[in-house]
PDB file of C-alpha atoms and ligand atoms in Angstrom:
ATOM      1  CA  UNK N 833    -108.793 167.642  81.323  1.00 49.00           C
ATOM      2  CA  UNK N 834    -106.611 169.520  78.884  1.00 56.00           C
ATOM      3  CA  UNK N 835    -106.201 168.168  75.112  1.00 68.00           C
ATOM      4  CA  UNK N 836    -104.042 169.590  72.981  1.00 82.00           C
ATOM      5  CA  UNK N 837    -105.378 171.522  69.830  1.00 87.00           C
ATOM      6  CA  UNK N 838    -104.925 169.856  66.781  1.00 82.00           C
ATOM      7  CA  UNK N 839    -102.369 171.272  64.035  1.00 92.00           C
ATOM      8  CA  UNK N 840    -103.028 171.640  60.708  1.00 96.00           C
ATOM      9  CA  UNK N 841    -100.490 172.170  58.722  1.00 96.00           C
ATOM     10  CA  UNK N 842    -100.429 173.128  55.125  1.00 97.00           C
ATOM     11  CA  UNK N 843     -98.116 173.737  52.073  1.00 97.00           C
ATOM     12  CA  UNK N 844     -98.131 177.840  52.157  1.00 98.00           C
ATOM     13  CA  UNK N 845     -99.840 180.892  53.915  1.00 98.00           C
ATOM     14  CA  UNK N 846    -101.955 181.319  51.096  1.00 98.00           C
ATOM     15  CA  UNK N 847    -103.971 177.474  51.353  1.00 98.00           C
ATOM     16  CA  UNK N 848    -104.185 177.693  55.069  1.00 98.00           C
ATOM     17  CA  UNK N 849    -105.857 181.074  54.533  1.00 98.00           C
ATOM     18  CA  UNK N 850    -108.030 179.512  51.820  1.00 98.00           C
ATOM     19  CA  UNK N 851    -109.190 176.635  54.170  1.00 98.00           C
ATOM     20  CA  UNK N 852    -110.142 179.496  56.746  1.00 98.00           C
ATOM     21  CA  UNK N 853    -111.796 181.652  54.507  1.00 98.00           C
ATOM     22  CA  UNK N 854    -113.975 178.146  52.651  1.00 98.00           C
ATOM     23  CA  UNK N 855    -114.815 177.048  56.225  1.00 98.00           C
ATOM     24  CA  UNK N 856    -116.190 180.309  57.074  1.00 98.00           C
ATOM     25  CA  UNK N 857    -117.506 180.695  53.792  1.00 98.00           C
ATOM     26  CA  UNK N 858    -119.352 177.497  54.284  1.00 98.00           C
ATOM     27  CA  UNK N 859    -120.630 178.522  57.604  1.00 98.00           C
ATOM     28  CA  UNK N 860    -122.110 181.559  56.526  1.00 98.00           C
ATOM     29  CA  UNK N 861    -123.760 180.674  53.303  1.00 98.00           C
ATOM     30  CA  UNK N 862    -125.352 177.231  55.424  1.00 98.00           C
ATOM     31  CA  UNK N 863    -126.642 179.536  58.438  1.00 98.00           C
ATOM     32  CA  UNK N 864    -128.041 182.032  55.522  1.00 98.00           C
ATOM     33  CA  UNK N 865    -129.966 179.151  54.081  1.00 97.00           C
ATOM     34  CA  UNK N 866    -131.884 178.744  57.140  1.00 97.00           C
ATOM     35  CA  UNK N 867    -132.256 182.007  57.710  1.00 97.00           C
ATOM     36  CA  UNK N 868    -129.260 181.858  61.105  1.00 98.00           C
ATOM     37  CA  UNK N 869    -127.207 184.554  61.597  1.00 98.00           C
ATOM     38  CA  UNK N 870    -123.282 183.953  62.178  1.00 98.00           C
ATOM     39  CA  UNK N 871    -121.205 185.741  64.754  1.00 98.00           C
ATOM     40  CA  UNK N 872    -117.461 185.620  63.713  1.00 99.00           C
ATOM     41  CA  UNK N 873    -114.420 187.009  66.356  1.00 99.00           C
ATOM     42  CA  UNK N 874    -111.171 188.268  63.842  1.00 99.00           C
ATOM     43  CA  UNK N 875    -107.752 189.356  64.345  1.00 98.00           C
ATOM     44  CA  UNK N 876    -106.025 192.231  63.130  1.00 98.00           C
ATOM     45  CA  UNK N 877    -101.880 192.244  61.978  1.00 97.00           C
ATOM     46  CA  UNK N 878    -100.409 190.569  59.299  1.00 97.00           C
ATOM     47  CA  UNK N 879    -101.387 186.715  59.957  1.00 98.00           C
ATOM     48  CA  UNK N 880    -104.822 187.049  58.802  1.00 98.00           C
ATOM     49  CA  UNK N 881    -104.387 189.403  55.726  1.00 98.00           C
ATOM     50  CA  UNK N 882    -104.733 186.721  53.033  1.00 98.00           C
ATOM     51  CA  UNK N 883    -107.542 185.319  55.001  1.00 98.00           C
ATOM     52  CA  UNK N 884    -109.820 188.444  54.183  1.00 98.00           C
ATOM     53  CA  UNK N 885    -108.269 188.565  50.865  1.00 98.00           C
ATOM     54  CA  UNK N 886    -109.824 185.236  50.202  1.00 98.00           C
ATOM     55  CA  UNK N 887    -113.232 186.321  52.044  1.00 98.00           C
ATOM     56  CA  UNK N 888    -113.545 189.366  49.706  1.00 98.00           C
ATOM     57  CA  UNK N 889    -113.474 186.934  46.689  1.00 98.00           C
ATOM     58  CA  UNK N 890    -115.987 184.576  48.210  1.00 98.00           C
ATOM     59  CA  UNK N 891    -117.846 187.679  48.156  1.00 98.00           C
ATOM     60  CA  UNK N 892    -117.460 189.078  44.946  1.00 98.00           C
ATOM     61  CA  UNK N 893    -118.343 185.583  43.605  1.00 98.00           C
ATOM     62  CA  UNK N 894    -121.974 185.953  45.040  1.00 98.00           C
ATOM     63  CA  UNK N 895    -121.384 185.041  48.874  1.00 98.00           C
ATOM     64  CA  UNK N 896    -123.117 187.391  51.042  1.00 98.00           C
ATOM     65  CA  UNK N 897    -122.310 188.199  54.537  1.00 98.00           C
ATOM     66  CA  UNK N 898    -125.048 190.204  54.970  1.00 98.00           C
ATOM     67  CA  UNK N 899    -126.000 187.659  57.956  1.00 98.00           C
ATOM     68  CA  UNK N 900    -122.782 187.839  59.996  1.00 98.00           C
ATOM     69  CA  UNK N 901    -121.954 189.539  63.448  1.00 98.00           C
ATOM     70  CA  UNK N 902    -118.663 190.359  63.674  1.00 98.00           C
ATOM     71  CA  UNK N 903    -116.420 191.220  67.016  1.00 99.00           C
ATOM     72  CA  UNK N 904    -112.376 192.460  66.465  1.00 98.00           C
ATOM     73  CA  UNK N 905    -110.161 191.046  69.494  1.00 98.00           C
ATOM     74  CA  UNK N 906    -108.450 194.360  70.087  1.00 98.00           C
ATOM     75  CA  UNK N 907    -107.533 198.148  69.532  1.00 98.00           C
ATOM     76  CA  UNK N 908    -105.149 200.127  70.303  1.00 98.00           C
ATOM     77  CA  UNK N 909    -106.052 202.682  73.385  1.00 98.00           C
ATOM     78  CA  UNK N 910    -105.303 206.499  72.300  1.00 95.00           C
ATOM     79  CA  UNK N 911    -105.193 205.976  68.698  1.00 93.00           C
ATOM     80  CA  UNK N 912    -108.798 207.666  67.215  1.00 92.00           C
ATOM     81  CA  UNK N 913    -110.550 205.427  64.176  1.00 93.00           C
ATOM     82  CA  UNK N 914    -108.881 207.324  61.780  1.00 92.00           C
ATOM     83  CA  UNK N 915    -105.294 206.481  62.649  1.00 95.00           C
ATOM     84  CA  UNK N 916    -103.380 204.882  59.900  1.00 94.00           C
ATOM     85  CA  UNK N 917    -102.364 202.410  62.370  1.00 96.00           C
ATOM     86  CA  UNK N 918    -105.500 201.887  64.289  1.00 97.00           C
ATOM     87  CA  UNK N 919    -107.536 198.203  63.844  1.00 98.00           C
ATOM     88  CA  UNK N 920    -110.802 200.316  62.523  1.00 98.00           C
ATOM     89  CA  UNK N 921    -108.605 201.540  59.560  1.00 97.00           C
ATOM     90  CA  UNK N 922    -106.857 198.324  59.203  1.00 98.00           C
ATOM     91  CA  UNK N 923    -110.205 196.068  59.250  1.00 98.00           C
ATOM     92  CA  UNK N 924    -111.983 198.568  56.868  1.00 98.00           C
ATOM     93  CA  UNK N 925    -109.015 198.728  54.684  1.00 98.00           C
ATOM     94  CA  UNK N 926    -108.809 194.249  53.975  1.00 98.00           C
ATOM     95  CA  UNK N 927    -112.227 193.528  55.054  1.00 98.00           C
ATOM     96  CA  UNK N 928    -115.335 195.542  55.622  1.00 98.00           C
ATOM     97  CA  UNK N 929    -114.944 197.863  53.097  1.00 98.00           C
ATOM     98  CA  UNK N 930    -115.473 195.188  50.930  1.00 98.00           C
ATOM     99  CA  UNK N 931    -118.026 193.168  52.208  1.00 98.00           C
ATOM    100  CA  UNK N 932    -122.085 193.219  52.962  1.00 98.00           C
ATOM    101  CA  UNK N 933    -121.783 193.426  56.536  1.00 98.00           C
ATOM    102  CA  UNK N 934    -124.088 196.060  57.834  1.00 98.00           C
ATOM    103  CA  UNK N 935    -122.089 198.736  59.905  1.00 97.00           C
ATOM    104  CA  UNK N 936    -124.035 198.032  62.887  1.00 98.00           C
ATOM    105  CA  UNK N 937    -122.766 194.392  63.130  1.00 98.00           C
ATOM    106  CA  UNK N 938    -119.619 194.983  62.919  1.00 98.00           C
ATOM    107  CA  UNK N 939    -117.829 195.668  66.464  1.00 98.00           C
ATOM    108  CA  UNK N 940    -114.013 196.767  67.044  1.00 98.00           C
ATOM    109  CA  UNK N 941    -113.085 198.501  70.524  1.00 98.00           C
ATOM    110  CA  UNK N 942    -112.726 202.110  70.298  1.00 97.00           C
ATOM    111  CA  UNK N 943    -109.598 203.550  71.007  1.00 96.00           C
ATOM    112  CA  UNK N 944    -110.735 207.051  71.801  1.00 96.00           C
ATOM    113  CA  UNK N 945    -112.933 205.824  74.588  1.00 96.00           C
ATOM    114  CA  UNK N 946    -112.315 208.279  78.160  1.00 96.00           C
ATOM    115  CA  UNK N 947    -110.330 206.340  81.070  1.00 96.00           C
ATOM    116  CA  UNK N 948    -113.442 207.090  83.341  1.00 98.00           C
ATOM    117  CA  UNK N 949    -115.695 205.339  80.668  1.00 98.00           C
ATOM    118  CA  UNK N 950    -113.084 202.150  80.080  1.00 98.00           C
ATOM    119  CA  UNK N 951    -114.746 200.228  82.545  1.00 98.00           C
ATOM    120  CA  UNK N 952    -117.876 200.603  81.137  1.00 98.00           C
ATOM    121  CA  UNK N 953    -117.290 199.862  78.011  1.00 98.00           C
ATOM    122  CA  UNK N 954    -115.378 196.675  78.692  1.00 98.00           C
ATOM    123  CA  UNK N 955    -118.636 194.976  79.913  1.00 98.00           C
ATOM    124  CA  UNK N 956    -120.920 196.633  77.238  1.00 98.00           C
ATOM    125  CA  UNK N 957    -118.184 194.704  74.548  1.00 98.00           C
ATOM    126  CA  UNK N 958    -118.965 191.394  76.299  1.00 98.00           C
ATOM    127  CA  UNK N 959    -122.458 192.100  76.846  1.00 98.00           C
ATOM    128  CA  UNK N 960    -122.705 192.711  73.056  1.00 98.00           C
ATOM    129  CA  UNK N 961    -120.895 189.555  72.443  1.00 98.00           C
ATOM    130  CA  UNK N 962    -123.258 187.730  74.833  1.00 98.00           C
ATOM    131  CA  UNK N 963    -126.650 189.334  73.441  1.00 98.00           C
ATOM    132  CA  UNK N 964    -125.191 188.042  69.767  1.00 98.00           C
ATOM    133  CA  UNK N 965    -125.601 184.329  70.908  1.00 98.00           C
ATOM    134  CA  UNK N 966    -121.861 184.186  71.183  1.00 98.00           C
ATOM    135  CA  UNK N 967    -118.738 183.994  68.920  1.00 98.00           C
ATOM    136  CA  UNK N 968    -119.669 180.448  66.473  1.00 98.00           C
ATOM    137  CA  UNK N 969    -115.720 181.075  65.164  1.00 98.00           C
ATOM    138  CA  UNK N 970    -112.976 183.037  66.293  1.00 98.00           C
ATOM    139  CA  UNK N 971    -109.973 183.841  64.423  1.00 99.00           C
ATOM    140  CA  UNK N 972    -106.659 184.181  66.289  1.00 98.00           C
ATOM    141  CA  UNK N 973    -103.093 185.223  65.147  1.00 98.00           C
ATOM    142  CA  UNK N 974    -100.202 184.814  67.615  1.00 98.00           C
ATOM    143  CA  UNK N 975     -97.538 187.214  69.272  1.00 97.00           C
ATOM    144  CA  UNK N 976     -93.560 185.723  69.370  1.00 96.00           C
ATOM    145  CA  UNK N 977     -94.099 185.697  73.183  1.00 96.00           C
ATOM    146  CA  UNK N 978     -97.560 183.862  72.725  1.00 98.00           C
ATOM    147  CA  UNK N 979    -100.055 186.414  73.123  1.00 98.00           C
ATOM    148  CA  UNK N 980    -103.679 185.627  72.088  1.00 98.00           C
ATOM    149  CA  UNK N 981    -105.691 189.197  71.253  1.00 98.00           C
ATOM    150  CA  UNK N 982    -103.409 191.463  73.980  1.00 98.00           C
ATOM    151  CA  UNK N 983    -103.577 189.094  76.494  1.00 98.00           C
ATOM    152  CA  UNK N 984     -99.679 189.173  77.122  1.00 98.00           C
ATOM    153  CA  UNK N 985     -98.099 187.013  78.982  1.00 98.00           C
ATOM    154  CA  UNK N 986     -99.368 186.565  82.747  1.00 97.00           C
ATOM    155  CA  UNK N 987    -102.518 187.318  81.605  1.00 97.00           C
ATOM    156  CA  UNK N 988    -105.410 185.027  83.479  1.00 97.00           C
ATOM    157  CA  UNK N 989    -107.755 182.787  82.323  1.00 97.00           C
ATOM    158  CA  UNK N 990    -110.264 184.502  83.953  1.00 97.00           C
ATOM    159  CA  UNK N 991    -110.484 187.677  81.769  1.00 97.00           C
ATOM    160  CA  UNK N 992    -113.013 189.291  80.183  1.00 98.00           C
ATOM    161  CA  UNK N 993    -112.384 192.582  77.885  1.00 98.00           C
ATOM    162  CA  UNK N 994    -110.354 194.750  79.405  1.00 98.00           C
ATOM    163  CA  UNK N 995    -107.746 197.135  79.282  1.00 98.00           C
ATOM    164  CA  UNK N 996    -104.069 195.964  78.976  1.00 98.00           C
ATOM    165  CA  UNK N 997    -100.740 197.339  78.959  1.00 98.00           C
ATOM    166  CA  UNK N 998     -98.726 195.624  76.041  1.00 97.00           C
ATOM    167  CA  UNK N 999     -95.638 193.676  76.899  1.00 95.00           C
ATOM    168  CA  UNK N1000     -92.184 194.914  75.516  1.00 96.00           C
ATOM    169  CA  UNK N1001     -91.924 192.208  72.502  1.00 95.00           C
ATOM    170  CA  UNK N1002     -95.197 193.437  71.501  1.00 95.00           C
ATOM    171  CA  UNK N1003     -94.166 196.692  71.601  1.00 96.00           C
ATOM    172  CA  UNK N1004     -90.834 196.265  69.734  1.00 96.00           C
ATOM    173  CA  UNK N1005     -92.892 193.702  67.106  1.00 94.00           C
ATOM    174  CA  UNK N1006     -94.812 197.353  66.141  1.00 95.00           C
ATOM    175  CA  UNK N1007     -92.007 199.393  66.248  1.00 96.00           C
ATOM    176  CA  UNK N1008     -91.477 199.668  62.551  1.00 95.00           C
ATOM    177  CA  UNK N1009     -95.045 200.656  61.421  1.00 94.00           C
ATOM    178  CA  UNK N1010     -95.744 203.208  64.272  1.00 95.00           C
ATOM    179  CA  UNK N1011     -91.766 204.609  63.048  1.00 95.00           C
ATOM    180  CA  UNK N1012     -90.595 204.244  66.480  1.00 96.00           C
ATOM    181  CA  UNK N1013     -91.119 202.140  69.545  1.00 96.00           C
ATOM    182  CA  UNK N1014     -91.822 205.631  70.950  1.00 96.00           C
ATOM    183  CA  UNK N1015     -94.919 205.637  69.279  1.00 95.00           C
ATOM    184  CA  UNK N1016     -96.290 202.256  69.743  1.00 96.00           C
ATOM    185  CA  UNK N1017     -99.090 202.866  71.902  1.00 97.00           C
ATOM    186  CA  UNK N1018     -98.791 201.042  75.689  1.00 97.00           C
ATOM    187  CA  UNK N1019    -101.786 200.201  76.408  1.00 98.00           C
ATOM    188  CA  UNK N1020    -104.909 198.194  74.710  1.00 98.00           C
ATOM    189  CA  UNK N1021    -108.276 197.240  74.778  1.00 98.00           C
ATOM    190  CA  UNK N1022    -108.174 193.428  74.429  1.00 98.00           C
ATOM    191  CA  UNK N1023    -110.804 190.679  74.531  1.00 98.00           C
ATOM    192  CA  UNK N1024    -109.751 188.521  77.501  1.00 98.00           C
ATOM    193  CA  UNK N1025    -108.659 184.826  77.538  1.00 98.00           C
ATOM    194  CA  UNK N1026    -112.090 183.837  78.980  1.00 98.00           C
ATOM    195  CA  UNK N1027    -113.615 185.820  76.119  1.00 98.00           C
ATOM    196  CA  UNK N1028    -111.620 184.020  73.657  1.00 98.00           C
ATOM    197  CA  UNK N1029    -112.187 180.350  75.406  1.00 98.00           C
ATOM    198  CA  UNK N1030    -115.963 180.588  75.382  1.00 98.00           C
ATOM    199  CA  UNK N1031    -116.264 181.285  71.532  1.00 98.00           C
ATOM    200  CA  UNK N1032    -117.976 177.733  70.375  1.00 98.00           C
ATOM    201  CA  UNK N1033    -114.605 177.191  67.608  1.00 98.00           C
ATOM    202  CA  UNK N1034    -110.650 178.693  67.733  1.00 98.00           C
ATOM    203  CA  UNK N1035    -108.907 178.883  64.601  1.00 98.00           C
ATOM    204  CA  UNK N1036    -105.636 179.994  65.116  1.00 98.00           C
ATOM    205  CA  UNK N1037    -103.074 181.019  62.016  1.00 98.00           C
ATOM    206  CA  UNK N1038     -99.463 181.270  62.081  1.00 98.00           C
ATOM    207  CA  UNK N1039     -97.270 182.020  59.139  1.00 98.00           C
ATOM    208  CA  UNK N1040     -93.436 182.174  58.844  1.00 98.00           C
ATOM    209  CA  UNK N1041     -90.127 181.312  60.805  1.00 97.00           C
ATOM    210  CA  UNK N1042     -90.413 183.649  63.369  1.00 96.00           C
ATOM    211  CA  UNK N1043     -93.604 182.135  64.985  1.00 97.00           C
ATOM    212  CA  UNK N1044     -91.933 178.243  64.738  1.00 97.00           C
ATOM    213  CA  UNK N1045     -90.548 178.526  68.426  1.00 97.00           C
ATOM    214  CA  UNK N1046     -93.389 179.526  69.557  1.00 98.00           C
ATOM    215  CA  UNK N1047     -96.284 177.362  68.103  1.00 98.00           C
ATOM    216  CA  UNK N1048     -93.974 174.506  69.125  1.00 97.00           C
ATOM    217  CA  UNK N1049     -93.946 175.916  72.683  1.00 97.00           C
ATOM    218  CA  UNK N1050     -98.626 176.717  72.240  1.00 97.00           C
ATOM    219  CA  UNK N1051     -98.744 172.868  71.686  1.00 96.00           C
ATOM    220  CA  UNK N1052     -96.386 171.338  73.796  1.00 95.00           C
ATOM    221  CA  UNK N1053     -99.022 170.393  77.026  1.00 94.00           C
ATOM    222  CA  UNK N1054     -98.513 172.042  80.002  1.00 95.00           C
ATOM    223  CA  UNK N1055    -101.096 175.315  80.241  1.00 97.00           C
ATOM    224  CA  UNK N1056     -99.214 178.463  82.007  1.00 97.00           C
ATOM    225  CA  UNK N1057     -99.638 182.183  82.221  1.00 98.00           C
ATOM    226  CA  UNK N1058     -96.585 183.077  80.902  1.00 98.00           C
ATOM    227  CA  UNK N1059     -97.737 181.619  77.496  1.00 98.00           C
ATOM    228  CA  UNK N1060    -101.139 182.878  76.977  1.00 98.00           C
ATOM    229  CA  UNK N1061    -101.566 180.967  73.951  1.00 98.00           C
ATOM    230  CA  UNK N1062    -101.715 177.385  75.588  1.00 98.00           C
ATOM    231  CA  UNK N1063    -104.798 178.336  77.374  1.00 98.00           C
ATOM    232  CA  UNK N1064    -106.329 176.865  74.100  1.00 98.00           C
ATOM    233  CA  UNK N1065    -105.381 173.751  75.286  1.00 97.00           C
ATOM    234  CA  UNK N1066    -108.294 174.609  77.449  1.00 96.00           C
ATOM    235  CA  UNK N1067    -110.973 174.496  74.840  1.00 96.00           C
ATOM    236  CA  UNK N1068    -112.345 171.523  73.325  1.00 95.00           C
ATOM    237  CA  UNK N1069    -112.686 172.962  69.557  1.00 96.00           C
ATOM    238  CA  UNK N1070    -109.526 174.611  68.557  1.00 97.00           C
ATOM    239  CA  UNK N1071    -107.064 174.374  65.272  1.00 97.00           C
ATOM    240  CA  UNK N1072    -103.754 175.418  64.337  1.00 98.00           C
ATOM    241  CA  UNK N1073    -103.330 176.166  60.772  1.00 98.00           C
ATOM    242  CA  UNK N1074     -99.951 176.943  59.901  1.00 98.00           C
ATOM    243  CA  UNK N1075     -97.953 177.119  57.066  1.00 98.00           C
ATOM    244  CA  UNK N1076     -94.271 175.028  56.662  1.00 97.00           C
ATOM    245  CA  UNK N1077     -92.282 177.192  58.689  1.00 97.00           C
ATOM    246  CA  UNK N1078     -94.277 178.277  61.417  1.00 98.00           C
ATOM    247  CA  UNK N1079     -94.748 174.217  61.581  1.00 96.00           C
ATOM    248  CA  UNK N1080     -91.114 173.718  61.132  1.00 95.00           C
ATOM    249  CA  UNK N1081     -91.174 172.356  65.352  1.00 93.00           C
ATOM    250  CA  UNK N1082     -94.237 170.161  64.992  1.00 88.00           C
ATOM    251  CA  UNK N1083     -92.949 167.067  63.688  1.00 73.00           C
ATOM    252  CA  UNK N1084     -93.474 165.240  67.081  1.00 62.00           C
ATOM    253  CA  UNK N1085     -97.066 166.475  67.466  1.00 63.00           C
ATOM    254  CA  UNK N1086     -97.702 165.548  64.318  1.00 61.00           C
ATOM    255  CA  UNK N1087     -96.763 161.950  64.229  1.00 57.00           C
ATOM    256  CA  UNK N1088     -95.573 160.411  61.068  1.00 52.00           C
ATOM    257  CA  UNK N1089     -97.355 161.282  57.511  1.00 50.00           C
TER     258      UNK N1089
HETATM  259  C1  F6R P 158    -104.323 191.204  66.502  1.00 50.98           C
HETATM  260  C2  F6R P 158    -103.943 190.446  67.678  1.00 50.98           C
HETATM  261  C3  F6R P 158    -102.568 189.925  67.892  1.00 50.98           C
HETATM  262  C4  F6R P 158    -101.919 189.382  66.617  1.00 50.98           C
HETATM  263  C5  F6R P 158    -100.487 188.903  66.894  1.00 50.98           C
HETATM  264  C6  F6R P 158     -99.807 188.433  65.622  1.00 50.98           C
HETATM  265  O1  F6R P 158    -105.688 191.566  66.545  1.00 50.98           O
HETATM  266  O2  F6R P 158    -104.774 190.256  68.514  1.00 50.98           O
HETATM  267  O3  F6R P 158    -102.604 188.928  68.882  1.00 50.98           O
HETATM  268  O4  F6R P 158    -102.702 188.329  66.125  1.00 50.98           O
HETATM  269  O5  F6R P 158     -99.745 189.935  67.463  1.00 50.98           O
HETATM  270  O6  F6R P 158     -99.591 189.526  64.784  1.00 50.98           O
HETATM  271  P1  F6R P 158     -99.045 189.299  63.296  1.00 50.98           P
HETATM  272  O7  F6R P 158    -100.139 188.607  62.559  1.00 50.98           O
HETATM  273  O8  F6R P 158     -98.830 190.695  62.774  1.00 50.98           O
HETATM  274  O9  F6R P 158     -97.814 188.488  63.409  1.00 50.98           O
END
């Protein structure tokens, strides 16, 4: 049976990034002490940006990730590494860059991939994923219309990686940093919602007014296609942090203080 995920919900972006970043901190420095490696699934955009913040200082204070597996949800199809606006040059930029990861752990779908090789390398991402042990923590943002990675709405439970075409709120949420929504590429490589579903914990973030509507809406039961995001209501480990505003619905879920 469906439960609903529970909310967290916390004073500012910045502590429920911090909460993030010292539960995964905690995870990674307790596998490392018995020698475990940890296989973490992130999120690209703007949710999660204080959340690597924070992970970079765990790290410069002595935490090492040297032991963690990471997998990216998404990329952009058409848009090579290098792209200013690509998820490689984003997750270099906040995270890896900074961090002891080695290079060969960390995983984010290529862009650049040929359309005769897509399929292909769809199941060699979830292969990957499966030959890791499996995703011990994945890290979600959400879209305004409720996507979870790219699955857009009507995506199906069912999905593994694949290749998606991005729905028009998606498209017009990118506009401004591709310049144009011209320029917004159409199509994605995504994990899918199965993908997502079978990683052991869900940690979802939302931050800010504009995402208030629609976390009400993720945790309000009823699980449907046309919201991708209350297929969490699927799994049995999942949390919502959000900050005040994106929270700003929740005072029914949340019962009295
Ligand atoms: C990013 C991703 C997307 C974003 C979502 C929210 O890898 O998969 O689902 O998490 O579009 O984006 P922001 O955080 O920019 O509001």
């Amino acid at each position: 049976m469906a439960s609903l995920p529970s909310p967290h919900l916390f004073p500012s972006a910045e502590a429920a990034s911090k909460a993030l970043a010292s539960e995964i901190g905690e995870l990674v420095a307790s596998r490392a002490a018995t020698g475990q490696p940890v296989v973490l699934g992130l999120a690209t955009g703007s949710t999660p940006i204080g959340l690597y913040a924070e992970l970079v200082r765990l790290h410069r204070n002595g935490l090492s990730f040297a032991n963690v597996t990471t997998f990216n949800l998404d990329e952009y199809l058409g848009l090579p590494r290098d792209h200013k606006e690509s998820y490689w040059h984003f997750m270099h930029d906040h995270l890896f860059d900074h961090l002891d990861i080695p290079r060969e752990k960390i995983h984010i779908p290529d862009g650049s991939i040929p359309e005769e090789d897509l399929p292909n390398y769809c199941s060699e991402y979830e292969n990957a994923i499966a030959r890791s042990g499996g995703i011990d923590l994945q890290v979600l943002g959400i879209g305004r219309n409720g996507h979870i990675g790219f699955n857009e709405p009507g995506a199906s439970s069912e999905s593994y990686t694949h290749v998606t075409t991005l729905n028009e709120i998606t498209i017009a949420d990118a506009a401004d940093s591709f310049g144009s929504p011209q320029n917004v590429p159409v199509r994605a490589i995504t994990m899918g919602v199965r993908t997502i579903l079978e990683a052991r914990r869900v940690v979802l973030l939302a931050f800010g007014k504009s995402k208030a509507g629609i976390i009400r809406r993720a945790l309000t039961p009823g699980v449907t296609s046309e919201v991708p995001a209350t297929y969490l209501q699927l799994h049995q480990d999942v949390s919502f942090f959000v900050d005040e505003e994106a929270g700003s619905g929740l005072r029914e879920q949340l019962g009295p203080e």
